[in-house]
JSON list of C-alpha atoms in Angstrom, two decimals:
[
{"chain": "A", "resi": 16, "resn": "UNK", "atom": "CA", "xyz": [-70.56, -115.22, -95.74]},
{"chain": "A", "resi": 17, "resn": "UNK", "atom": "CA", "xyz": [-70.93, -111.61, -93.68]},
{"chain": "A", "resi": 18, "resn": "UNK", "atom": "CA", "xyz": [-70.41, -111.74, -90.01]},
{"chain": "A", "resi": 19, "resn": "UNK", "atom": "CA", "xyz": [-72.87, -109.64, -88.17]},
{"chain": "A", "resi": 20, "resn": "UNK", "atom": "CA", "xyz": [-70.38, -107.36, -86.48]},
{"chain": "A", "resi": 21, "resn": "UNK", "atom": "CA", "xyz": [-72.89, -106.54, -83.50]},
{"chain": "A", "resi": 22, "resn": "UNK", "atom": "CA", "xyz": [-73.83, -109.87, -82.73]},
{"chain": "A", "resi": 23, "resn": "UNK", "atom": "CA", "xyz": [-71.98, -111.97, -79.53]},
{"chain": "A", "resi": 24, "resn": "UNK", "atom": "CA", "xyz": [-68.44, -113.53, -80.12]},
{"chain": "A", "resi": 25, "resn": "UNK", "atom": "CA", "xyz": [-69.43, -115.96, -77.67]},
{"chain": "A", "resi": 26, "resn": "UNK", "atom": "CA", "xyz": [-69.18, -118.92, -80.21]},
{"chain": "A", "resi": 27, "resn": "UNK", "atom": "CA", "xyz": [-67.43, -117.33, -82.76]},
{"chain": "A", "resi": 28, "resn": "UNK", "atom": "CA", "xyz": [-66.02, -119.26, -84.60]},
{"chain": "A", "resi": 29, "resn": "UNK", "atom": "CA", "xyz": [-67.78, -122.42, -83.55]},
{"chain": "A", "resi": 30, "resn": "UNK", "atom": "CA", "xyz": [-66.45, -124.17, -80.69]},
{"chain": "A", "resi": 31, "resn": "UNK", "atom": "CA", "xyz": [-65.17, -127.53, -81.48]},
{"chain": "A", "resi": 32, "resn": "UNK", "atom": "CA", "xyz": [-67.37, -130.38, -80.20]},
{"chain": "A", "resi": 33, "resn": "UNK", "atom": "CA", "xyz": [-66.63, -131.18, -76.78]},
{"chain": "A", "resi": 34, "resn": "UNK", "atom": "CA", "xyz": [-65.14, -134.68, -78.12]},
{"chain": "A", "resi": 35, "resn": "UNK", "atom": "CA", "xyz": [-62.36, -132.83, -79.78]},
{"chain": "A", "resi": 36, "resn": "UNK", "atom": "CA", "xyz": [-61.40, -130.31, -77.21]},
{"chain": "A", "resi": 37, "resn": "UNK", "atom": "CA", "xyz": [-57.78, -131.00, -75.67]},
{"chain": "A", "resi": 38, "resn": "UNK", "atom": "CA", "xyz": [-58.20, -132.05, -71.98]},
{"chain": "A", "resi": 39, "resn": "UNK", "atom": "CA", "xyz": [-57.41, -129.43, -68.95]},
{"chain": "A", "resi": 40, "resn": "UNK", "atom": "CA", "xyz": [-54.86, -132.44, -68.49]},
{"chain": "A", "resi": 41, "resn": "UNK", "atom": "CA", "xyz": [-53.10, -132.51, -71.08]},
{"chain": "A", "resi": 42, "resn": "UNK", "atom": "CA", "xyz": [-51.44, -129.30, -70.15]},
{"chain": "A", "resi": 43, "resn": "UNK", "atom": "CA", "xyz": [-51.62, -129.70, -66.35]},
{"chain": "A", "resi": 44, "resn": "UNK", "atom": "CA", "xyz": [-49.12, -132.48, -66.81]},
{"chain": "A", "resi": 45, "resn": "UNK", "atom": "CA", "xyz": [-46.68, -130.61, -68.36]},
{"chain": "A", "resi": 46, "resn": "UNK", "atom": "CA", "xyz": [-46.73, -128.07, -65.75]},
{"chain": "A", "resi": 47, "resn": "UNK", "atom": "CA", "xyz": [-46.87, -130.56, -62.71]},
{"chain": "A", "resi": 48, "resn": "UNK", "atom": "CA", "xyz": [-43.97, -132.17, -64.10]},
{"chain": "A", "resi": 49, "resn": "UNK", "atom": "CA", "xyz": [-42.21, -128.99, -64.75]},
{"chain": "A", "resi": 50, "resn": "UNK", "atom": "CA", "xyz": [-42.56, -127.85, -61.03]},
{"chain": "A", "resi": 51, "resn": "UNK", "atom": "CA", "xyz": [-41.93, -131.20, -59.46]},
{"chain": "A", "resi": 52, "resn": "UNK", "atom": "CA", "xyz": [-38.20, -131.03, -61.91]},
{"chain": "A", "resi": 53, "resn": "UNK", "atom": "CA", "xyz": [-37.58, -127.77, -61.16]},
{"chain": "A", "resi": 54, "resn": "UNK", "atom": "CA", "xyz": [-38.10, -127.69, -56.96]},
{"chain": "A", "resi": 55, "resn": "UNK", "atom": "CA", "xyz": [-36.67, -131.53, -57.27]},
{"chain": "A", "resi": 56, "resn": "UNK", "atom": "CA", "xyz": [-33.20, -130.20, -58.41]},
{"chain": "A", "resi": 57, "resn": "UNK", "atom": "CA", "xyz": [-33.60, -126.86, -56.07]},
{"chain": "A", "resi": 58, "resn": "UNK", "atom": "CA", "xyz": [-33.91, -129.12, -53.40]},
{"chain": "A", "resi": 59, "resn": "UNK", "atom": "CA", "xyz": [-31.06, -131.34, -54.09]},
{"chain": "A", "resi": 60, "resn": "UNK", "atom": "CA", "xyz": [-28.84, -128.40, -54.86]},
{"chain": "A", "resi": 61, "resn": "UNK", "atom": "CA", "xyz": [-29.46, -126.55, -51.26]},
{"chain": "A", "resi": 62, "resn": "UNK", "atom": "CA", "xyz": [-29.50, -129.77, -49.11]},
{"chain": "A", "resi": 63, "resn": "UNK", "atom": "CA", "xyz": [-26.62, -131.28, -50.73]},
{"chain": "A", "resi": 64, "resn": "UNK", "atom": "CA", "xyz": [-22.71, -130.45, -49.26]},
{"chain": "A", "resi": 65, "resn": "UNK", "atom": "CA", "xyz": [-20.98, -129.17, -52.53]},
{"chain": "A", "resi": 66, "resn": "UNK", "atom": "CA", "xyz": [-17.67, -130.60, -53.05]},
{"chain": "A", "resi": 67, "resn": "UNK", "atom": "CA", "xyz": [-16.06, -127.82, -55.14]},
{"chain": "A", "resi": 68, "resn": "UNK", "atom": "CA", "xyz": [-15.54, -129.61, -58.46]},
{"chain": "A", "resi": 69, "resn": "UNK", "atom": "CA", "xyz": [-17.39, -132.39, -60.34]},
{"chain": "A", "resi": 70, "resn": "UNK", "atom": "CA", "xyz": [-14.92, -132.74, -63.47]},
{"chain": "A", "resi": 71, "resn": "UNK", "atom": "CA", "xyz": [-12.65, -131.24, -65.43]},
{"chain": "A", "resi": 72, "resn": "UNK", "atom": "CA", "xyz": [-11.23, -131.36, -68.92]},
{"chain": "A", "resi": 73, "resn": "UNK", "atom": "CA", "xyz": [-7.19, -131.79, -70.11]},
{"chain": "A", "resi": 74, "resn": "UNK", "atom": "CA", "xyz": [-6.65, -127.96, -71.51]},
{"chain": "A", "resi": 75, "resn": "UNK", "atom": "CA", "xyz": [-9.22, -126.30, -69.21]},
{"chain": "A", "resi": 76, "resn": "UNK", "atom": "CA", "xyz": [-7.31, -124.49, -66.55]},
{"chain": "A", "resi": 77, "resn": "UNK", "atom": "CA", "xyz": [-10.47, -124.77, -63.88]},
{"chain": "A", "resi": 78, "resn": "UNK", "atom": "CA", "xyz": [-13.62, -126.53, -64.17]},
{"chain": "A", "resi": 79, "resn": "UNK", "atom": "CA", "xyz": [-15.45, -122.72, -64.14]},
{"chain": "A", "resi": 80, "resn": "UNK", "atom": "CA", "xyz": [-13.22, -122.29, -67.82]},
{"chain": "A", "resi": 81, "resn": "UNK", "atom": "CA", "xyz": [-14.91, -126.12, -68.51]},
{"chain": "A", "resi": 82, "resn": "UNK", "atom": "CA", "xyz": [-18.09, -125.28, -67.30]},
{"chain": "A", "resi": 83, "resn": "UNK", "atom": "CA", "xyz": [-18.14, -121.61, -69.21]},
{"chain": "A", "resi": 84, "resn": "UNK", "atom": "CA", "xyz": [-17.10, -122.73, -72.33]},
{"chain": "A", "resi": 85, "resn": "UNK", "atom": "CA", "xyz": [-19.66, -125.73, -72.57]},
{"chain": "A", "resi": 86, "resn": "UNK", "atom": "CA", "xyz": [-22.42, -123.20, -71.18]},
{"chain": "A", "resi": 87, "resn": "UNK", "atom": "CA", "xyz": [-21.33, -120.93, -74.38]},
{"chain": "A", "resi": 88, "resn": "UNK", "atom": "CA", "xyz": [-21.92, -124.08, -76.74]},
{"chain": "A", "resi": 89, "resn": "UNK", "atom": "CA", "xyz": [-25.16, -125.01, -75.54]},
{"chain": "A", "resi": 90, "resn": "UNK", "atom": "CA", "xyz": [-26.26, -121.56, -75.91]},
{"chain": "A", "resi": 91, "resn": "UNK", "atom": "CA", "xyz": [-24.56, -121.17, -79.13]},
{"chain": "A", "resi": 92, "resn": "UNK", "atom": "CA", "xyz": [-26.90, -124.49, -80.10]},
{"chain": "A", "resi": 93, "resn": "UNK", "atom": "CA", "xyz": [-29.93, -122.63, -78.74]},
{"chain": "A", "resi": 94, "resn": "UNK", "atom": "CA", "xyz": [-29.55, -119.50, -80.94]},
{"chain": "A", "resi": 95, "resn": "UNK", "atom": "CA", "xyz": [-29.28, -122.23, -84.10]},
{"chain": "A", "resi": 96, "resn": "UNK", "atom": "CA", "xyz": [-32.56, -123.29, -82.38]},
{"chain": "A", "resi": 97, "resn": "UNK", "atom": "CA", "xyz": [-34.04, -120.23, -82.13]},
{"chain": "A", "resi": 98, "resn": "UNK", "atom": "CA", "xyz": [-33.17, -119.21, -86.26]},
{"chain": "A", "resi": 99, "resn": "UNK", "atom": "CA", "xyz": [-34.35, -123.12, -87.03]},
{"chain": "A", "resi": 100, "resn": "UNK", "atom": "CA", "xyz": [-37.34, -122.22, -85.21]},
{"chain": "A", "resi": 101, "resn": "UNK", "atom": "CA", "xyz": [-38.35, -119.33, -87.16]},
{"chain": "A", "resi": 102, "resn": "UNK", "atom": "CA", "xyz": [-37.50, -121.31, -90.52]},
{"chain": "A", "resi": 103, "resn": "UNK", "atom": "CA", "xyz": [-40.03, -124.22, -89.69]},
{"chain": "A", "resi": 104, "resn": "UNK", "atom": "CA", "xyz": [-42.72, -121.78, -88.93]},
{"chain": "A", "resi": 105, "resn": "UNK", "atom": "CA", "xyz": [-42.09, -119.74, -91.61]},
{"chain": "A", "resi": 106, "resn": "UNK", "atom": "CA", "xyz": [-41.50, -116.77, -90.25]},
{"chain": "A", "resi": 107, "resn": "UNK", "atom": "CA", "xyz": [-37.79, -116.68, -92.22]},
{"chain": "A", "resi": 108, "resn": "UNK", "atom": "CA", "xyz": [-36.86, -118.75, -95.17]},
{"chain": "A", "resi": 109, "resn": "UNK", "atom": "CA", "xyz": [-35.29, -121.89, -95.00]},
{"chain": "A", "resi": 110, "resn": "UNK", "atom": "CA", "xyz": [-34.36, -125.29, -96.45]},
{"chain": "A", "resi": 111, "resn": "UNK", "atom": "CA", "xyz": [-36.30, -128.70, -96.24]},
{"chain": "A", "resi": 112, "resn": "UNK", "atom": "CA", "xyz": [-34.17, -130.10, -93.55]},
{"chain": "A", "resi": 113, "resn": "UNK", "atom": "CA", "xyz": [-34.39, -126.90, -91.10]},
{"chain": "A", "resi": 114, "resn": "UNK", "atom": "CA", "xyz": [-37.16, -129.26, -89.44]},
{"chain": "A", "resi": 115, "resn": "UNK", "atom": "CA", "xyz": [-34.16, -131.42, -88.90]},
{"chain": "A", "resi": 116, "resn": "UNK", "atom": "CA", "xyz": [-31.53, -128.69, -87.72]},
{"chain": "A", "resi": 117, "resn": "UNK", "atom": "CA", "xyz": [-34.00, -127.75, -85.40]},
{"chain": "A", "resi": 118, "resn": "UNK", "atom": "CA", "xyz": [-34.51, -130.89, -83.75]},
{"chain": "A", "resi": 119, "resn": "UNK", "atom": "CA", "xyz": [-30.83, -132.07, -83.68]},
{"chain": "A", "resi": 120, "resn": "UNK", "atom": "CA", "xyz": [-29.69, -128.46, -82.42]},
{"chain": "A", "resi": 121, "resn": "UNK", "atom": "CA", "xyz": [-32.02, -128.54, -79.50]},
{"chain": "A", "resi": 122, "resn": "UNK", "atom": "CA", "xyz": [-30.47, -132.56, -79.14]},
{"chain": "A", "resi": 123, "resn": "UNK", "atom": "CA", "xyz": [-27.15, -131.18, -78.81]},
{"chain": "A", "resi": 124, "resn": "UNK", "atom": "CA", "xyz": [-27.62, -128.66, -76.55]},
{"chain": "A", "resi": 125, "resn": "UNK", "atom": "CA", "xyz": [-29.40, -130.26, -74.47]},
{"chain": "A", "resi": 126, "resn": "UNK", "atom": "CA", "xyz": [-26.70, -132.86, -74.20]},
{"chain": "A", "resi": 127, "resn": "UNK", "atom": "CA", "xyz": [-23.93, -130.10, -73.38]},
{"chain": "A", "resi": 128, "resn": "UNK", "atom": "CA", "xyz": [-25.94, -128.57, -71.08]},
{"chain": "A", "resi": 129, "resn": "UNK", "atom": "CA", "xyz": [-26.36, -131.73, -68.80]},
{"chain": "A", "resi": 130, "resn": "UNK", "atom": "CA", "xyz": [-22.62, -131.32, -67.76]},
{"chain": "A", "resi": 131, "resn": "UNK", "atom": "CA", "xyz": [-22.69, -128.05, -66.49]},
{"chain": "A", "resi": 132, "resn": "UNK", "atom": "CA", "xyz": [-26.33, -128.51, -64.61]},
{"chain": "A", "resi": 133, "resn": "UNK", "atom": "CA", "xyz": [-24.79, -131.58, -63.16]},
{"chain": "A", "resi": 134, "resn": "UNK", "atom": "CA", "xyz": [-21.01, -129.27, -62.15]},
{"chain": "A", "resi": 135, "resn": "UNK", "atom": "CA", "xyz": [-23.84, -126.82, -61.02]},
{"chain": "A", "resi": 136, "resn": "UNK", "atom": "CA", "xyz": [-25.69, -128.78, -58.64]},
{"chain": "A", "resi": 137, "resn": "UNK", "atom": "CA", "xyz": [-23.13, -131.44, -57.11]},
{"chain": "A", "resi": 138, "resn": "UNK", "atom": "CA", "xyz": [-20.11, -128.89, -56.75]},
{"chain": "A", "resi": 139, "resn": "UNK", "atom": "CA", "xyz": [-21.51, -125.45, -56.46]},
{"chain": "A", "resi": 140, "resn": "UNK", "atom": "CA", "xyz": [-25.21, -126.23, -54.93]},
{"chain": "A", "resi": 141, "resn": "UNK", "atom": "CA", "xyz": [-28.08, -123.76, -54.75]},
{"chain": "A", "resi": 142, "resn": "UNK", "atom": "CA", "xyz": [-26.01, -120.56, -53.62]},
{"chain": "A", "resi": 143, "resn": "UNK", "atom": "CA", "xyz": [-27.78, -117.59, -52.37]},
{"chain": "A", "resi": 144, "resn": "UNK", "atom": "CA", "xyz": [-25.42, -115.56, -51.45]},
{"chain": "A", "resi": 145, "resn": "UNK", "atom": "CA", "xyz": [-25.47, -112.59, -53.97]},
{"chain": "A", "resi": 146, "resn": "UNK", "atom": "CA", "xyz": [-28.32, -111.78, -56.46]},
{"chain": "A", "resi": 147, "resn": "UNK", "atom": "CA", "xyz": [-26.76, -112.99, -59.32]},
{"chain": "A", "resi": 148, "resn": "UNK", "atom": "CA", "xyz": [-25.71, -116.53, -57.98]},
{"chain": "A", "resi": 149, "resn": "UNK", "atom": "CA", "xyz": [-29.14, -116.49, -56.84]},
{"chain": "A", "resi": 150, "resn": "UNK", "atom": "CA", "xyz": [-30.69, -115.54, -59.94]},
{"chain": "A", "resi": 151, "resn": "UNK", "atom": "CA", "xyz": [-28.52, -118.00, -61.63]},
{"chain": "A", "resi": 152, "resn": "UNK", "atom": "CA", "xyz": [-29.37, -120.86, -59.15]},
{"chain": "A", "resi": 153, "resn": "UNK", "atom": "CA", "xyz": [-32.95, -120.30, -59.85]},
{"chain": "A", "resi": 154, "resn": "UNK", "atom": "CA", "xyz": [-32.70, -120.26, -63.88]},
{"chain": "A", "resi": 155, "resn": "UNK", "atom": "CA", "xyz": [-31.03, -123.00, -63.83]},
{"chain": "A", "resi": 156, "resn": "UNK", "atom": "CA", "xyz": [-33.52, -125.18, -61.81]},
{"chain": "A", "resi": 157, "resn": "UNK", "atom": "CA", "xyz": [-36.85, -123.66, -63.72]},
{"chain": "A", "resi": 158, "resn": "UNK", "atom": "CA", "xyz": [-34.76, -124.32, -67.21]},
{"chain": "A", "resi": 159, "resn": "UNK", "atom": "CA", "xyz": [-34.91, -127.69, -66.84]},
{"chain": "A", "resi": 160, "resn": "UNK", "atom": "CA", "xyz": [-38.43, -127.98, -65.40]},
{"chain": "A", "resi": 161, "resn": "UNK", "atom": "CA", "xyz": [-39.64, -125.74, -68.45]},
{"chain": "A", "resi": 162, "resn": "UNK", "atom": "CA", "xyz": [-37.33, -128.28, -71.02]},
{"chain": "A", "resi": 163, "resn": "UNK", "atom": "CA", "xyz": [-39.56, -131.07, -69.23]},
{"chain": "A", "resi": 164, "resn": "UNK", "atom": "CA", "xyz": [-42.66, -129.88, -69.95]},
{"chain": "A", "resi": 165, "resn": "UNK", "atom": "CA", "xyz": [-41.68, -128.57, -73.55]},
{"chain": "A", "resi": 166, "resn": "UNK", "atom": "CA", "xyz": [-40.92, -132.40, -74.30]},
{"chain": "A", "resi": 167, "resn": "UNK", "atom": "CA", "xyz": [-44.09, -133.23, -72.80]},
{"chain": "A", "resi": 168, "resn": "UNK", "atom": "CA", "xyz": [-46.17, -131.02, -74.57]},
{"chain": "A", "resi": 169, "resn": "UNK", "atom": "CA", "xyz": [-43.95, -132.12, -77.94]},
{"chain": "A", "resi": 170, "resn": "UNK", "atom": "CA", "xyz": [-46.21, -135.42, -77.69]},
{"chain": "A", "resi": 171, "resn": "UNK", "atom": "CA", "xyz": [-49.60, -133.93, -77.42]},
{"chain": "A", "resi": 172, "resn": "UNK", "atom": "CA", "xyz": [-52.12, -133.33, -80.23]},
{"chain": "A", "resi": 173, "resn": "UNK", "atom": "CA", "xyz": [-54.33, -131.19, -80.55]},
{"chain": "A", "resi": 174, "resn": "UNK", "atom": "CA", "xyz": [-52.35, -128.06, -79.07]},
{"chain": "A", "resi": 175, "resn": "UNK", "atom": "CA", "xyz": [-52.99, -124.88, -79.30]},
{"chain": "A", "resi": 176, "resn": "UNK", "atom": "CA", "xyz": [-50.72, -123.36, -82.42]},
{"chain": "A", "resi": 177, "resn": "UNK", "atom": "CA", "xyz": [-49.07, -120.73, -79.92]},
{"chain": "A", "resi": 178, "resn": "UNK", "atom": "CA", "xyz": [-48.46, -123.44, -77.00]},
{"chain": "A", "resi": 179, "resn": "UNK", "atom": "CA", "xyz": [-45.15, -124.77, -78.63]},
{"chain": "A", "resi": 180, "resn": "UNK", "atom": "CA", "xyz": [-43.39, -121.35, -79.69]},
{"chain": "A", "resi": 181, "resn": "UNK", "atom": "CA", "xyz": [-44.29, -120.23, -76.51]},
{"chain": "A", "resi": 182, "resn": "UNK", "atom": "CA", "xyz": [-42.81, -123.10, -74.45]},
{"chain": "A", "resi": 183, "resn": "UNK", "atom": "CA", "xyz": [-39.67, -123.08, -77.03]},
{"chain": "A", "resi": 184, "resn": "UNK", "atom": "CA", "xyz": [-39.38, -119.49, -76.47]},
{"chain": "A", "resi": 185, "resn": "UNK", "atom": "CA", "xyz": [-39.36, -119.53, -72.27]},
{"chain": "A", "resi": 186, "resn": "UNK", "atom": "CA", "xyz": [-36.65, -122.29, -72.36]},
{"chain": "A", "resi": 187, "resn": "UNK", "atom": "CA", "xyz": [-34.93, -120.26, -75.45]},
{"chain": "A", "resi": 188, "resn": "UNK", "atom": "CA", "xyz": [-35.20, -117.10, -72.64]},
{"chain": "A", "resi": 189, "resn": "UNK", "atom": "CA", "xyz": [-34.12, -118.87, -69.63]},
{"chain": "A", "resi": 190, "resn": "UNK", "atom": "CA", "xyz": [-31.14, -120.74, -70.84]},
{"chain": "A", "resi": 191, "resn": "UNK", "atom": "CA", "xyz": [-30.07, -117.07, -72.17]},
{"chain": "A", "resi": 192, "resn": "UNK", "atom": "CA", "xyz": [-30.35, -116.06, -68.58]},
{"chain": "A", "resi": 193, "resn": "UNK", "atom": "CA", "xyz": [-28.48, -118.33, -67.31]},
{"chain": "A", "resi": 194, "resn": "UNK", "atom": "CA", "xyz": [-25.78, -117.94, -69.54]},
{"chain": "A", "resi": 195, "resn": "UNK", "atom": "CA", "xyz": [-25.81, -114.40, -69.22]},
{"chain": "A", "resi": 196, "resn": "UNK", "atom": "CA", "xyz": [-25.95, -115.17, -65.20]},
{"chain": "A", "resi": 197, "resn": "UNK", "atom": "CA", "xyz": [-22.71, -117.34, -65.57]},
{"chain": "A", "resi": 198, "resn": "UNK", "atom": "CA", "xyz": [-20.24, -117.86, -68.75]},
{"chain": "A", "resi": 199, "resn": "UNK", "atom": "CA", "xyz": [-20.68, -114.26, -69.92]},
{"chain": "A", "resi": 200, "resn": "UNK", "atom": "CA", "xyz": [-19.75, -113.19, -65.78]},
{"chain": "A", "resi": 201, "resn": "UNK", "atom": "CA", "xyz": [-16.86, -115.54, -65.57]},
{"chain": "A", "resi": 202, "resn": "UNK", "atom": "CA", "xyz": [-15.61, -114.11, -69.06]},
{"chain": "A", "resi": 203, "resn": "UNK", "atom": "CA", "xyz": [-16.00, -110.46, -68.11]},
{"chain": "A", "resi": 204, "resn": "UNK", "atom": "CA", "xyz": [-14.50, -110.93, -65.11]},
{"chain": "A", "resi": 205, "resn": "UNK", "atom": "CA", "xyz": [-11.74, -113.50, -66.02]},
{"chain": "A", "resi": 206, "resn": "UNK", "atom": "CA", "xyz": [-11.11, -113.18, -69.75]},
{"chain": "A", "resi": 207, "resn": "UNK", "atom": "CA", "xyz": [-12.23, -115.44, -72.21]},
{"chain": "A", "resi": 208, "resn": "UNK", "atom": "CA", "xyz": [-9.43, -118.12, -71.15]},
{"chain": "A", "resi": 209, "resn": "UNK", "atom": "CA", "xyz": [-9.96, -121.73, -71.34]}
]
């Protein structure tokens, strides 16, 4: 079959039946929850009275060090993401369980990343008082409104093949940013000391 290269594009190729397009909601949602997370923890962050520390490890000598070096795993996890990422799409090869790597790496650093969001907003708050504090205070609160609506959308069928690489790609971005903003700062500027 020849496509006539002059005629419209309008419905080419066919639109699916209206029955099987994906609903405006269905990504709405995601993005309504992602805003109400990320303004939620902004909110918290500049109304609540840090205290100066939330915890700290046995070895560490500050929580910054603590905070740093579990900032530095998580984002060590999210580069194992980002390769696992490219193996289950095929863009690089990989074994049969990179599906799994992929979903256990993003697991894990999502789990050492609550820690330091949590040090973040109850000791520090939402500082504004130099650009990269401030920069740093507003990655942080649209990372985890962006991981909210990546988990979301990780539900839905019917998405659009881009949506998910996109989405993985923002949060892969931001949580770069952030520890660019923070543990990479506190190493230049203190040393890499625990």
């Amino acid at each position: 079959m020849t496509a006539d290269p002059n005629a419209a594009t309008q419905g080419y190729p066919a639109d699916p039946p209206a029955h099987r397009r994906p609903h405006p909601a269905r990504y709405l949602v995601p993005a309504l929850v992602a805003a109400a997370v990320a303004v939620g923890l902004g909110a918290y962050g500049r109304t609540h009275d840090p205290t100066g520390t939330a915890f700290n490890l046995a070895g560490f000598s500050s929580t910054s060090a603590v905070k740093s070096w579990l900032a530095s795993t998580a984002f060590a996890f999210a580069l194992v993401q980002l390769v696992s990422a490219f193996m289950v799409y095929g863009r690089l090869p990989g074994p049969s369980w990179a599906p799994a790597l992929h979903r256990w790496s993003g697991r894990v650093a999502f789990l050492v990343a609550v820690p330091v969001a949590v040090h973040c907003l109850y000791a520090l708050g939402f500082q504004t008082y130099e650009p990269r504090v401030l920069w740093h205070s507003l990655l942080g609160c649209f990372f985890f409104g962006a991981f909210s609506a990546k988990m979301l959308l990780l539900r839905s069928e019917r998405l659009p093949g881009w949506l998910l690489p996109v989405a993985g790609g923002l949060v892969f971005v931001v949580l770069t940013s952030i520890w660019l903003t923070s543990a990479l700062w506190f190493f230049r500027t203190f040393g890499v000391t625990t």
